[in-house]
Coordinates of C-alpha atoms in Angstrom, one line a residue:
P266 CA 0.2 19.3 -9.2
E267 CA -3.1 17.8 -10.1
Y268 CA -5.1 16.0 -7.4
T269 CA -8.0 13.7 -8.1
T270 CA -10.6 12.3 -5.8
T271 CA -12.3 9.0 -6.1
S272 CA -14.8 7.1 -4.0
P273 CA -15.4 3.4 -4.0
L274 CA -19.1 4.0 -4.5
D275 CA -18.6 6.2 -7.6
G276 CA -20.1 4.6 -10.8
N277 CA -21.9 1.8 -9.0
V278 CA -25.6 1.3 -9.4
Y279 CA -27.6 -0.3 -6.5
V280 CA -31.0 -1.5 -7.6
N281 CA -33.5 -3.3 -5.4
K282 CA -35.0 -6.4 -7.1
D283 CA -37.9 -6.9 -4.6
F284 CA -40.0 -4.8 -2.3
H285 CA -39.1 -4.2 1.3
Q286 CA -35.4 -4.2 0.9
A287 CA -32.7 -1.6 0.8
H288 CA -28.9 -1.3 0.5
H289 CA -26.7 -0.5 3.5
H290 CA -23.3 0.9 2.8
F291 CA -20.5 0.6 5.4
S292 CA -17.3 2.7 4.8
K293 CA -14.1 2.7 6.8
V294 CA -12.0 5.8 6.3
V295 CA -8.3 5.9 7.2
S296 CA -6.2 9.1 6.9
T297 CA -3.0 8.7 4.9
H298 CA 0.0 11.1 5.0
Y299 CA 2.6 11.0 2.3
E300 CA 6.1 12.5 2.9
V301 CA 8.1 12.8 -0.3
D302 CA 11.6 14.1 -0.5
G303 CA 11.9 17.1 -2.8
M304 CA 14.8 19.0 -4.3
L305 CA 17.4 20.4 -1.8
S306 CA 16.1 18.1 1.0
R307 CA 12.8 19.9 1.2
K308 CA 9.9 17.5 2.1
N309 CA 6.5 17.7 0.4
R310 CA 3.7 16.6 2.6
I311 CA 0.4 15.4 1.1
M312 CA -2.6 14.3 3.1
G313 CA -5.2 12.0 1.7
Y314 CA -7.7 9.3 2.7
Q315 CA -8.2 5.7 2.0
M316 CA -11.7 4.3 2.0
I317 CA -12.9 0.7 2.1
T318 CA -16.6 -0.1 1.6
Q319 CA -18.9 -3.0 2.1
N320 CA -22.5 -3.2 0.8
Q321 CA -25.3 -5.5 1.7
I322 CA -29.1 -5.8 1.1
M323 CA -31.3 -5.6 4.2
H324 CA -34.8 -7.0 4.2
Y325 CA -37.6 -5.1 6.0
D326 CA -41.0 -6.1 7.4
E327 CA -44.0 -5.2 5.4
M328 CA -44.9 -2.4 7.8
A329 CA -41.4 -0.8 7.9
V330 CA -40.2 1.8 5.4
P331 CA -37.0 0.7 3.6
E332 CA -34.2 3.2 3.7
A333 CA -30.7 3.5 2.2
K334 CA -28.2 3.6 5.0
F335 CA -24.6 5.0 4.9
S336 CA -22.3 4.3 7.9
Y337 CA -18.9 5.8 8.2
D338 CA -16.2 4.5 10.5
L339 CA -13.4 7.1 10.9
S340 CA -10.2 5.3 12.0
P341 CA -8.2 6.9 14.8
M342 CA -5.0 5.5 13.3
A343 CA -3.2 7.0 10.4
V344 CA -1.0 5.5 7.7
V345 CA 2.3 7.5 7.1
V346 CA 4.1 6.8 3.8
T347 CA 7.7 8.1 3.5
S348 CA 10.1 8.1 0.7
K349 CA 13.8 8.1 1.7
G350 CA 16.7 7.9 -0.7
R351 CA 20.0 6.2 -0.1
R352 CA 23.1 8.3 0.7
W353 CA 26.1 8.0 -1.7
Y354 CA 28.3 6.3 0.9
D355 CA 25.6 3.5 1.5
F356 CA 25.8 2.8 -2.2
L357 CA 29.6 2.8 -2.2
T358 CA 29.7 0.5 0.8
S359 CA 27.3 -2.0 -0.8
L360 CA 29.3 -1.9 -4.1
C361 CA 32.6 -2.6 -2.3
A362 CA 30.9 -5.5 -0.4
I363 CA 29.7 -7.1 -3.6
I364 CA 33.1 -6.7 -5.3
G365 CA 35.0 -8.1 -2.2
G366 CA 32.6 -11.0 -1.9
T367 CA 33.0 -11.9 -5.6
F368 CA 36.8 -11.7 -5.3
T369 CA 36.8 -14.0 -2.3
V370 CA 34.5 -16.6 -3.9
V371 CA 36.6 -16.6 -7.1
G372 CA 39.8 -16.9 -5.1
L373 CA 38.4 -19.9 -3.1
L374 CA 37.3 -21.6 -6.3
D375 CA 40.7 -21.1 -7.9
T376 CA 42.5 -22.5 -4.8
F377 CA 40.3 -25.6 -4.7
L378 CA 40.4 -26.2 -8.5
H379 CA 44.2 -25.7 -8.5
K380 CA 44.7 -28.1 -5.6
F381 CA 42.5 -30.9 -7.1
L382 CA 43.8 -30.6 -10.6
K383 CA 47.4 -30.4 -9.5
D384 CA 47.2 -33.7 -7.6
K385 CA 46.0 -35.7 -10.7

């Protein structure tokens, strides 16, 4: 399998328009675990990260030296994404419920229509 990495800051250009200002970047990093069912009920586990960023321009006094700032907030929580298929008997039970419900509704409609059309 081929894994790719991307960052929200990739490909962006941050240019200061005036003197005494700099960009500050704030990033929140959340670990993400993917559990995907494989062949013969073997699970593949993939670990990745999600990153959210915010950027803002900070203004400095004339005597201060502007600096680009990068702040990372590592989340103690993790997101777990699982993939779980349905068993064959779940599918069969749902199919029987749909067929039985359709049969019941059609039977009720037939009874009401027969009763109202027979009286006239």
